[in-house]
Short mmCIF file of C-alpha atoms in Angstrom, two decimals:
data_model
loop_
_atom_site.label_atom_id
_atom_site.label_comp_id
_atom_site.label_asym_id
_atom_site.label_seq_id
_atom_site.Cartn_x
_atom_site.Cartn_y
_atom_site.Cartn_z
CA UNK Y 437 122.89 160.98 81.49
CA UNK Y 438 122.67 159.73 85.08
CA UNK Y 439 123.00 155.95 85.19
CA UNK Y 440 123.70 155.62 88.91
CA UNK Y 441 120.18 154.36 89.69
CA UNK Y 442 120.45 151.80 86.87
CA UNK Y 443 123.78 150.57 88.26
CA UNK Y 444 122.32 150.42 91.76
CA UNK Y 445 119.37 148.36 90.48
CA UNK Y 446 121.76 146.03 88.65
CA UNK Y 447 123.96 145.65 91.76
CA UNK Y 448 120.96 144.88 93.96
CA UNK Y 449 120.28 141.78 91.84
CA UNK Y 450 123.58 140.22 92.96
CA UNK Y 451 124.48 139.34 96.53
CA UNK Y 452 127.61 140.58 98.25
CA UNK Y 453 130.88 138.75 97.65
CA UNK Y 454 131.67 138.92 101.37
CA UNK Y 455 129.87 136.24 103.39
CA UNK Y 456 128.72 137.52 106.78
CA UNK Y 457 127.90 134.80 109.33
CA UNK Y 458 127.68 134.71 113.14
CA UNK Y 459 130.14 131.82 113.22
CA UNK Y 460 132.70 132.17 110.42
CA UNK Y 461 132.67 129.33 107.87
CA UNK Y 462 135.41 126.73 108.24
CA UNK Y 463 137.09 126.49 104.81
CA UNK Y 464 139.49 123.65 104.02
CA UNK Y 465 140.87 124.51 100.59
CA UNK Y 466 142.95 121.31 100.52
CA UNK Y 467 139.80 119.16 100.36
CA UNK Y 468 137.71 121.92 98.68
CA UNK Y 469 135.38 121.64 101.68
CA UNK Y 470 133.36 124.24 103.57
CA UNK Y 471 131.79 123.47 106.94
CA UNK Y 472 128.96 125.70 108.15
CA UNK Y 473 128.64 125.41 111.93
CA UNK Y 474 125.90 128.05 112.24
CA UNK Y 475 122.61 126.88 113.79
CA UNK Y 476 119.73 126.47 111.32
CA UNK Y 477 117.13 129.22 111.28
CA UNK Y 478 113.98 127.16 111.80
CA UNK Y 479 111.51 129.71 110.41
CA UNK Y 480 113.20 130.09 107.03
CA UNK Y 481 113.91 126.32 106.97
CA UNK Y 482 110.23 125.49 107.49
CA UNK Y 483 108.75 128.21 105.28
CA UNK Y 484 110.87 127.70 102.15
CA UNK Y 485 113.24 124.75 102.35
CA UNK Y 486 114.58 124.95 98.76
CA UNK Y 487 115.37 128.66 99.05
CA UNK Y 488 117.07 128.16 102.41
CA UNK Y 489 119.25 125.30 101.11
CA UNK Y 490 120.18 127.28 97.99
CA UNK Y 491 121.23 130.34 100.00
CA UNK Y 492 123.27 128.25 102.46
CA UNK Y 493 125.00 126.42 99.61
CA UNK Y 494 125.63 129.69 97.79
CA UNK Y 495 127.31 131.21 100.87
CA UNK Y 496 129.49 128.15 101.26
CA UNK Y 497 130.57 128.15 97.61
CA UNK Y 498 131.22 131.90 97.74
CA UNK Y 499 133.48 131.46 100.77
CA UNK Y 500 135.34 128.59 99.07
CA UNK Y 501 135.84 130.54 95.83
CA UNK Y 502 137.08 133.54 97.81
CA UNK Y 503 139.57 131.29 99.63
CA UNK Y 504 140.77 129.83 96.30
CA UNK Y 505 141.31 133.32 94.85
CA UNK Y 506 143.58 134.15 97.77
CA UNK Y 507 145.94 131.29 96.88
CA UNK Y 508 148.99 131.96 94.67
CA UNK Y 509 148.40 131.12 91.00
CA UNK Y 510 150.62 130.06 88.11
CA UNK Y 511 149.86 130.55 84.44
CA UNK Y 512 149.46 127.47 82.25
CA UNK Y 513 148.13 126.52 78.80
CA UNK Y 514 144.65 126.04 80.26
CA UNK Y 515 144.74 129.34 82.13
CA UNK Y 516 145.68 130.25 85.70
CA UNK Y 517 146.25 127.23 87.97
CA UNK Y 518 146.51 127.23 91.74
CA UNK Y 519 148.23 124.64 93.92
CA UNK Y 520 145.97 123.54 96.77
CA UNK Y 521 147.42 123.73 100.28
CA UNK Y 522 147.69 120.57 102.39
CA UNK Y 523 144.29 119.68 103.93
CA UNK Y 524 143.62 120.66 107.53
CA UNK Y 525 140.65 118.35 108.21
CA UNK Y 526 141.59 115.08 109.88
CA UNK Y 527 139.82 112.22 108.12
CA UNK Y 528 139.27 108.95 110.00
CA UNK Y 529 141.17 105.82 109.00
CA UNK Y 530 139.44 103.44 106.59
CA UNK Y 531 140.85 100.42 108.42
CA UNK Y 532 141.47 99.97 112.15
CA UNK Y 533 144.99 100.39 113.50
CA UNK Y 534 147.06 97.25 113.00
CA UNK Y 535 147.53 95.15 116.11
CA UNK Y 536 151.12 95.20 117.37
CA UNK Y 537 152.95 92.04 116.31
CA UNK Y 538 154.29 89.87 119.14
CA UNK Y 539 158.09 90.21 119.43
CA UNK Y 540 160.29 87.58 117.82
CA UNK Y 541 162.64 85.40 119.86
CA UNK Y 542 165.61 87.62 118.99
CA UNK Y 543 163.69 90.82 119.82
CA UNK Y 544 162.85 89.46 123.28
CA UNK Y 545 166.48 88.42 123.82
CA UNK Y 546 167.74 91.82 122.64
CA UNK Y 547 165.31 93.61 124.96
CA UNK Y 548 166.45 91.48 127.92
CA UNK Y 549 170.15 92.10 127.18
CA UNK Y 550 169.63 95.74 126.25
CA UNK Y 551 170.98 95.28 122.73
CA UNK Y 552 170.19 98.17 120.40
CA UNK Y 553 169.10 97.28 116.88
CA UNK Y 554 171.61 98.47 114.30
CA UNK Y 555 170.39 98.82 110.74
CA UNK Y 556 172.88 97.35 108.31
CA UNK Y 557 173.53 99.36 105.19
CA UNK Y 558 172.60 97.81 101.85
CA UNK Y 559 176.02 98.75 100.47
CA UNK Y 560 179.41 97.91 101.88
CA UNK Y 561 182.88 99.20 100.92
CA UNK Y 562 185.07 96.78 98.97
CA UNK Y 563 188.76 97.44 99.58
CA UNK Y 564 189.95 95.52 96.52
CA UNK Y 565 187.56 97.07 93.99
CA UNK Y 566 187.63 100.42 95.81
CA UNK Y 567 183.89 100.89 95.40
CA UNK Y 568 180.58 100.34 97.18
CA UNK Y 569 179.11 96.90 96.50
CA UNK Y 570 175.91 95.15 97.58
CA UNK Y 571 176.04 93.39 100.92
CA UNK Y 572 173.61 90.73 99.61
CA UNK Y 573 172.00 89.88 96.29
CA UNK Y 574 173.61 90.32 92.91
CA UNK Y 575 177.44 90.57 93.10
CA UNK Y 576 176.99 90.57 96.88
CA UNK Y 577 179.84 90.69 99.37
CA UNK Y 578 178.48 87.53 100.97
CA UNK Y 579 179.45 85.61 97.80
CA UNK Y 580 183.04 86.84 98.01
CA UNK Y 581 184.54 83.51 99.09
CA UNK Y 582 182.71 81.66 96.31
CA UNK Y 583 183.79 84.06 93.58
CA UNK Y 584 187.45 84.46 94.48
CA UNK Y 585 189.85 83.05 91.89
CA UNK Y 586 192.06 81.11 94.32
CA UNK Y 587 191.04 79.12 97.41
CA UNK Y 588 192.98 77.83 100.38
CA UNK Y 589 192.36 74.14 101.01
CA UNK Y 590 193.36 72.35 104.20
CA UNK Y 591 196.05 69.72 103.84
CA UNK Y 592 193.81 66.97 105.22
CA UNK Y 593 190.90 67.80 102.84
CA UNK Y 594 189.34 65.11 100.64
CA UNK Y 595 190.48 64.66 97.07
CA UNK Y 596 187.06 65.62 95.69
CA UNK Y 597 186.59 68.59 98.07
CA UNK Y 598 185.21 71.60 96.17
CA UNK Y 599 185.83 74.84 98.12
CA UNK Y 600 183.43 76.86 95.93
CA UNK Y 601 180.62 74.37 96.53
CA UNK Y 602 181.41 74.23 100.26
CA UNK Y 603 181.21 78.04 100.55
CA UNK Y 604 177.95 78.06 98.59
CA UNK Y 605 176.43 75.32 100.76
CA UNK Y 606 177.39 77.22 103.89
CA UNK Y 607 175.72 80.39 102.59
CA UNK Y 608 172.59 78.48 101.54
CA UNK Y 609 172.37 76.80 104.95
CA UNK Y 610 172.47 80.25 106.60
CA UNK Y 611 169.58 81.37 104.37
CA UNK Y 612 167.64 78.20 105.17
CA UNK Y 613 168.23 78.67 108.90
CA UNK Y 614 166.98 82.25 108.68
CA UNK Y 615 163.83 81.13 106.85
CA UNK Y 616 163.25 78.38 109.42
CA UNK Y 617 163.54 80.89 112.25
CA UNK Y 618 161.13 83.24 110.47
CA UNK Y 619 158.54 80.49 110.18
CA UNK Y 620 159.03 79.53 113.83
CA UNK Y 621 158.43 83.15 114.81
CA UNK Y 622 155.23 83.17 112.76
CA UNK Y 623 154.03 79.97 114.40
CA UNK Y 624 154.89 81.38 117.82
CA UNK Y 625 152.96 84.57 117.05
CA UNK Y 626 149.87 82.56 116.15
CA UNK Y 627 149.95 80.50 119.34
CA UNK Y 628 150.75 83.55 121.45
CA UNK Y 629 147.18 83.70 122.75
CA UNK Y 630 146.91 83.16 126.46
CA UNK Y 631 145.56 79.94 127.91
CA UNK Y 632 142.42 81.80 128.92
CA UNK Y 633 141.81 83.01 125.35
CA UNK Y 634 142.30 79.53 123.93
CA UNK Y 635 139.91 78.05 126.48
CA UNK Y 636 137.33 80.69 125.58
CA UNK Y 637 137.55 79.88 121.86
CA UNK Y 638 137.29 76.16 122.62
CA UNK Y 639 134.16 76.72 124.72
CA UNK Y 640 132.57 78.83 122.00
CA UNK Y 641 133.21 76.09 119.44
CA UNK Y 642 131.67 73.46 121.73
CA UNK Y 643 128.66 75.68 122.40
CA UNK Y 644 128.16 76.27 118.67
CA UNK Y 645 128.26 72.51 118.06
CA UNK Y 646 125.70 71.79 120.80
CA UNK Y 647 123.38 74.52 119.57
CA UNK Y 648 123.11 72.88 116.15
CA UNK Y 649 122.95 69.30 117.40
CA UNK Y 650 119.15 69.05 117.56
CA UNK Y 651 117.03 67.50 114.82
CA UNK Y 652 116.01 70.95 113.62
CA UNK Y 653 119.60 72.28 113.76
CA UNK Y 654 118.70 74.44 116.78
CA UNK Y 655 116.04 76.36 114.88
CA UNK Y 656 113.30 75.97 117.52
CA UNK Y 657 115.45 76.21 120.65
CA UNK Y 658 114.63 78.81 123.28
CA UNK Y 659 117.01 81.74 123.05
CA UNK Y 660 118.76 82.91 126.21
CA UNK Y 661 119.22 86.60 126.92
CA UNK Y 662 122.94 86.89 126.27
CA UNK Y 663 122.93 84.52 123.29
CA UNK Y 664 124.67 85.82 120.23
CA UNK Y 665 123.30 85.02 116.80
CA UNK Y 666 124.98 82.01 115.22
CA UNK Y 667 127.50 82.98 112.59
CA UNK Y 668 127.32 80.71 109.58
CA UNK Y 669 129.87 80.14 106.85
CA UNK Y 670 130.24 83.17 104.63
CA UNK Y 671 130.04 82.02 101.04
CA UNK Y 672 132.35 83.82 98.67
CA UNK Y 673 131.15 84.50 95.15
CA UNK Y 674 133.02 85.85 92.18
CA UNK Y 675 132.49 89.55 91.45
CA UNK Y 676 129.42 90.24 89.31
CA UNK Y 677 131.50 92.07 86.75
CA UNK Y 678 134.32 89.86 85.48
CA UNK Y 679 136.22 90.01 82.23
CA UNK Y 680 134.37 87.96 79.62
CA UNK Y 681 137.53 86.06 78.72
CA UNK Y 682 138.11 85.00 82.32
CA UNK Y 683 134.53 83.82 82.71
CA UNK Y 684 134.65 81.94 79.41
CA UNK Y 685 137.80 80.12 80.52
CA UNK Y 686 136.14 79.14 83.81
CA UNK Y 687 133.06 77.81 82.00
CA UNK Y 688 135.16 75.88 79.49
CA UNK Y 689 137.17 74.38 82.35
CA UNK Y 690 133.94 73.12 83.95
CA UNK Y 691 132.83 71.74 80.57
CA UNK Y 692 136.08 69.88 79.99
CA UNK Y 693 135.81 68.46 83.50
CA UNK Y 694 132.30 67.20 82.73
CA UNK Y 695 133.56 65.76 79.46
CA UNK Y 696 136.27 63.89 81.33
CA UNK Y 697 133.72 62.52 83.81
CA UNK Y 698 131.51 61.27 80.97
CA UNK Y 699 134.43 59.49 79.29
CA UNK Y 700 135.42 57.88 82.59
CA UNK Y 701 131.85 56.69 83.13
CA UNK Y 702 131.83 55.12 79.66
CA UNK Y 703 135.06 53.27 80.36
CA UNK Y 704 133.68 52.00 83.66
CA UNK Y 705 130.49 50.79 81.99
CA UNK Y 706 132.40 48.81 79.36
CA UNK Y 707 130.24 46.61 77.19
CA UNK Y 708 127.01 47.70 78.85
CA UNK Y 709 126.92 50.70 76.54
CA UNK Y 710 125.66 48.79 73.50
CA UNK Y 711 122.23 49.43 71.99
CA UNK Y 712 121.18 45.76 72.15
CA UNK Y 713 121.65 43.74 75.34
CA UNK Y 714 123.18 40.58 73.84
CA UNK Y 715 122.76 38.34 76.90
CA UNK Y 716 119.10 39.30 77.20
CA UNK Y 717 118.54 38.59 73.50
CA UNK Y 718 120.14 35.12 73.75
CA UNK Y 719 118.05 34.26 76.78
CA UNK Y 720 114.90 35.34 74.94
CA UNK Y 721 115.73 33.14 71.93
CA UNK Y 722 116.80 30.12 74.02
CA UNK Y 723 113.66 30.40 76.19
CA UNK Y 724 115.58 31.31 79.34
CA UNK Y 725 118.23 28.58 79.15
CA UNK Y 726 121.17 30.80 78.21
CA UNK Y 727 123.79 30.55 75.47
CA UNK Y 728 125.94 27.68 76.78
CA UNK Y 729 123.08 25.25 77.53
CA UNK Y 730 121.26 25.86 74.24
CA UNK Y 731 124.52 25.37 72.34
CA UNK Y 732 125.10 22.04 74.08
CA UNK Y 733 121.55 20.92 73.29
CA UNK Y 734 121.93 21.85 69.64
CA UNK Y 735 125.07 19.74 69.36
CA UNK Y 736 123.42 16.79 71.10
CA UNK Y 737 120.40 17.04 68.78
CA UNK Y 738 122.54 16.94 65.65
CA UNK Y 739 124.36 13.79 66.87
CA UNK Y 740 121.13 11.93 67.61
CA UNK Y 741 119.63 12.74 64.25
CA UNK Y 742 122.77 11.36 62.59
CA UNK Y 743 122.44 8.06 64.43
CA UNK Y 744 118.86 7.68 63.33
CA UNK Y 745 119.73 8.08 59.70
CA UNK Y 746 122.51 5.53 59.93
CA UNK Y 747 120.14 3.01 61.50
CA UNK Y 748 117.69 3.38 58.64
CA UNK Y 749 120.34 2.66 56.09
CA UNK B 1069 122.58 88.85 90.38
CA UNK B 1070 125.85 86.96 90.51
CA UNK B 1071 127.95 84.51 88.47
CA UNK B 1072 127.37 80.80 89.00
CA UNK B 1073 129.63 78.93 91.38
CA UNK B 1074 131.53 75.92 90.05
CA UNK B 1075 128.98 73.51 91.54
CA UNK B 1076 126.07 75.44 90.04
CA UNK B 1077 127.80 75.60 86.66
CA UNK B 1078 128.30 71.83 86.75
CA UNK B 1079 124.62 71.25 87.54
CA UNK B 1080 123.42 73.57 84.77
CA UNK B 1081 125.86 72.27 82.17
CA UNK B 1082 125.07 68.64 82.98
CA UNK B 1083 121.38 69.31 82.41
CA UNK B 1084 122.01 71.25 79.18
CA UNK B 1085 124.45 68.61 77.92
CA UNK B 1086 121.63 66.06 78.12
CA UNK B 1087 119.88 68.03 75.37
CA UNK B 1088 122.61 69.66 73.28
CA UNK B 1089 125.70 67.58 74.11
CA UNK B 1090 129.00 68.98 72.84
CA UNK B 1091 127.21 71.96 71.28
CA UNK B 1092 127.22 73.46 74.77
CA UNK B 1093 130.62 74.92 73.87
CA UNK B 1094 128.89 77.14 71.30
CA UNK B 1095 126.83 78.74 74.07
CA UNK B 1096 129.89 79.50 76.20
CA UNK B 1097 132.34 80.41 73.45
CA UNK B 1098 130.44 82.51 70.91
CA UNK B 1099 131.92 84.26 67.90
CA UNK B 1100 129.50 87.19 67.68
CA UNK B 1101 129.75 88.66 71.19
CA UNK B 1102 130.59 87.40 74.68
CA UNK B 1103 127.71 85.83 76.61
CA UNK B 1104 127.61 84.64 80.20
CA UNK B 1105 125.40 82.86 82.72
CA UNK B 1106 124.05 84.77 85.71
CA UNK B 1107 122.04 83.67 88.73
CA UNK B 1108 119.27 85.98 89.93
CA UNK B 1109 116.52 84.98 92.37
CA UNK B 1110 117.38 81.26 91.91
CA UNK B 1111 116.96 81.58 88.14
CA UNK B 1112 119.77 81.12 85.64
CA UNK B 1113 119.91 83.70 82.86
CA UNK B 1114 121.94 83.62 79.67
CA UNK B 1115 122.91 87.22 78.99
CA UNK B 1116 125.12 89.14 76.61
CA UNK B 1117 127.98 90.80 78.44
CA UNK B 1118 126.79 94.26 77.36
CA UNK B 1119 123.35 93.69 78.92
CA UNK B 1120 124.91 92.19 82.03
CA UNK B 1121 127.03 95.30 82.57
CA UNK B 1122 123.94 97.49 82.19
CA UNK B 1123 121.92 95.40 84.64
CA UNK B 1124 124.57 95.73 87.37
CA UNK B 1125 123.31 99.22 88.11
CA UNK B 1126 119.77 98.01 88.89
CA UNK B 1127 118.91 97.09 92.47
CA UNK B 1128 118.30 93.39 93.08
CA UNK B 1129 114.66 93.75 94.10
CA UNK B 1130 113.94 95.96 91.09
CA UNK B 1131 115.55 93.64 88.55
CA UNK B 1132 112.85 91.39 87.17
CA UNK B 1133 114.65 89.54 84.39
CA UNK B 1134 117.68 89.84 82.12
CA UNK B 1135 118.60 88.05 78.92
CA UNK B 1136 117.11 84.58 78.43
CA UNK B 1137 115.95 82.55 81.43
CA UNK B 1138 117.36 79.02 81.07
CA UNK B 1139 115.74 77.59 84.17
CA UNK B 1140 115.70 77.70 87.94
CA UNK B 1141 117.29 75.99 90.90
CA UNK B 1142 114.85 74.26 93.22
CA UNK B 1143 115.18 74.56 97.00
CA UNK B 1144 116.95 71.19 97.03
CA UNK B 1145 119.56 72.44 94.56
CA UNK B 1146 118.27 70.61 91.49
CA UNK B 1147 118.13 72.53 88.21
CA UNK B 1148 114.95 72.58 86.11
CA UNK B 1149 115.03 73.84 82.54
CA UNK B 1150 112.32 76.31 81.55
CA UNK B 1151 110.56 76.59 78.22
CA UNK B 1152 112.24 79.99 77.76
CA UNK B 1153 115.46 78.09 76.94
CA UNK B 1154 113.74 76.35 74.02
CA UNK B 1155 115.15 78.65 71.32
CA UNK B 1156 118.72 77.71 72.20
CA UNK B 1157 117.93 74.03 72.77
CA UNK B 1158 116.17 73.80 69.39
CA UNK B 1159 119.10 75.50 67.68
CA UNK B 1160 121.72 73.11 69.05
CA UNK B 1161 119.65 69.97 69.76
CA UNK B 1162 121.44 66.67 69.25
CA UNK B 1163 118.32 64.49 69.16
CA UNK B 1164 114.98 65.66 67.80
CA UNK B 1165 111.48 64.31 67.53
CA UNK B 1166 108.73 65.46 65.17
CA UNK B 1167 105.09 64.94 66.10
CA UNK B 1168 102.05 64.67 63.85
CA UNK B 1169 99.47 67.49 63.74
CA UNK B 1170 97.00 65.42 65.80
CA UNK B 1171 99.63 65.11 68.56
CA UNK B 1172 100.45 68.81 68.82
CA UNK B 1173 97.53 69.88 71.02
CA UNK B 1174 97.86 67.06 73.58
CA UNK B 1175 101.57 67.88 73.94
CA UNK B 1176 100.89 71.61 74.26
CA UNK B 1177 98.47 70.85 77.09
CA UNK B 1178 101.29 69.22 79.03
CA UNK B 1179 100.79 65.54 78.13
CA UNK B 1180 103.53 63.07 77.22
CA UNK B 1181 104.17 62.13 73.59
CA UNK B 1182 102.62 58.81 72.55
CA UNK B 1183 103.85 56.52 69.81
CA UNK B 1184 100.66 57.20 67.83
CA UNK B 1185 101.64 60.87 67.58
CA UNK B 1186 105.23 60.21 66.53
CA UNK B 1187 106.07 61.54 63.07
CA UNK B 1188 109.86 61.23 62.89
CA UNK B 1189 112.68 60.70 65.37
CA UNK B 1190 116.45 61.04 65.16
CA UNK B 1191 118.20 57.72 64.54
CA UNK B 1192 119.88 55.91 67.46
CA UNK B 1193 118.31 58.09 70.14
CA UNK B 1194 119.14 56.41 73.46
CA UNK B 1195 116.82 55.93 76.41
CA UNK B 1196 116.42 58.82 78.92
CA UNK B 1197 117.97 61.24 76.44
CA UNK B 1198 116.90 64.88 76.25
CA UNK B 1199 115.08 65.59 72.99
CA UNK B 1200 113.50 68.69 71.47
CA UNK B 1201 109.96 68.25 70.19
CA UNK B 1202 109.07 69.84 66.84
CA UNK B 1203 105.88 69.82 64.78
CA UNK B 1204 106.05 68.53 61.22
CA UNK B 1205 106.81 72.02 59.90
CA UNK B 1206 109.93 72.29 62.11
CA UNK B 1207 108.54 74.68 64.71
CA UNK B 1208 109.90 73.85 68.18
CA UNK B 1209 107.05 73.05 70.58
CA UNK B 1210 108.96 71.99 73.68
CA UNK B 1211 111.34 69.40 75.01
CA UNK B 1212 111.31 66.19 76.97
CA UNK B 1213 113.13 62.98 77.83
CA UNK B 1214 112.84 59.77 75.84
CA UNK B 1215 111.15 56.87 77.59
CA UNK B 1216 112.61 54.29 75.19
CA UNK B 1217 115.42 54.19 72.67
CA UNK B 1218 114.66 54.44 68.94
CA UNK B 1219 115.20 50.69 68.58
CA UNK B 1220 112.72 49.88 71.35
CA UNK B 1221 110.01 52.25 70.10
CA UNK B 1222 109.41 50.05 67.04
CA UNK B 1223 108.10 47.22 69.21
CA UNK B 1224 105.73 49.41 71.26
CA UNK B 1225 101.98 49.69 70.84
CA UNK B 1226 100.49 53.06 69.74
CA UNK B 1227 99.37 54.13 73.24
CA UNK B 1228 102.83 53.74 74.79
CA UNK B 1229 104.66 56.86 75.97
CA UNK B 1230 107.85 57.53 74.05
CA UNK B 1231 108.77 61.01 75.35
CA UNK B 1232 108.15 62.28 78.86
CA UNK B 1233 106.98 65.89 78.79
CA UNK B 1234 109.36 68.44 80.38
CA UNK B 1235 108.25 71.79 78.97
CA UNK B 1236 106.16 73.13 76.11
CA UNK B 1237 105.26 76.51 74.63
CA UNK B 1238 101.74 76.19 76.06
CA UNK B 1239 103.30 77.17 79.39
CA UNK B 1240 103.51 80.75 78.13
CA UNK B 1241 99.72 80.81 78.58
CA UNK B 1242 99.21 78.23 81.33
CA UNK B 1243 101.97 79.38 83.70
CA UNK B 1244 102.07 83.02 82.72
CA UNK B 1245 102.29 84.24 86.33
CA UNK B 1246 104.98 81.87 87.57
CA UNK B 1247 107.17 81.71 84.48
CA UNK B 1248 109.28 84.75 85.38
#
């Protein structure tokens, strides 16, 4: 039975494994990326877009799969696994290159004197212990004088002189000095802008202030050609998706703050928080005379009535 | 859609506290599932965390509403409670007022509550206090602010206003277009 024509018919259904293109496809197996640099055939693109895109994608995938099959494989539980080669495509940086930091005072001095920077090793050899110990930090060599079991003290030293404390203070002062110098370097780096730059920033600030100093906050002013758009304050909001617990704590904090404010207001108010205004009530009863006057009148009235009775008797 | 800033939270909570007082904690710290407040198109929504996470994937202009709308911020930054918050206010209300059947319709048409329509009122309700208005069969109709304290209302004549109207369920028909 001759099945060659059946096989040929079956084979014609499938396209060739080899991808033939005018410009060979650029395959980067490291990123699993294929770049097709061939110009688009306008006729097939216009006539049947979907078919054209499918065939282009198919060729790309075929080339990528072929490239992957050429890589060495290792067997694993899940089947054969291949290790991807390092990518060849250069991707751009996400962030711009960092600006070079201005040199510190010591770096400038070293450059002027031609001093080469020597990196100090973290470890240093201890002759007594016959082992490598830390230069700084825990059990550091710099604490050697503090930790030694016997100390030399000068003959003219005070009675209450503590050599351990003195050594410690000296070390701490060195650390403090280093920190102070670091902060000075930072401050110097911030003010390292040239006079011209500073003047420019100052002018921009002044200009921004004058632009918003009209009654309408500069809304209806005529715009000049080179005028940049005013940059307002960028408000920062919390991310939309926060943990519920975090948000609950924030809300409860605001609530407790409000509660505190309410209590404070009550304390400030004092007696004015009662349901009935006592002073107002007294004035209403005493026909506007007030408590003290009406009390005095009542007393006077009772005395007079007493006199009258006595006279009758 | 974004969380409220501290200032906005203060404004919203101050307004809500006028109606539900300390019960505000029950809105923030719920036992059943976590809920949160979200601001979207100047409106404050009270949403379950699950719904909030789902709504993140919807574009701002396509998102119409989420959860329960509690109210909106005016252009001047003041917060106005909407009738949509009534369910929660009624549930946790500190001070309540019940109105007679003949006072229901005037209130639902947006008028203030008069003394003549007053059925019952919570004891010791202070002046300018947020109250929830119910009918005599305990169905919440809306909310408002007291014009006088409970003590003062006894001396008033029947035509005097005792509760200033803030919102009522009639708005679902009257302000159908602008409510959401």
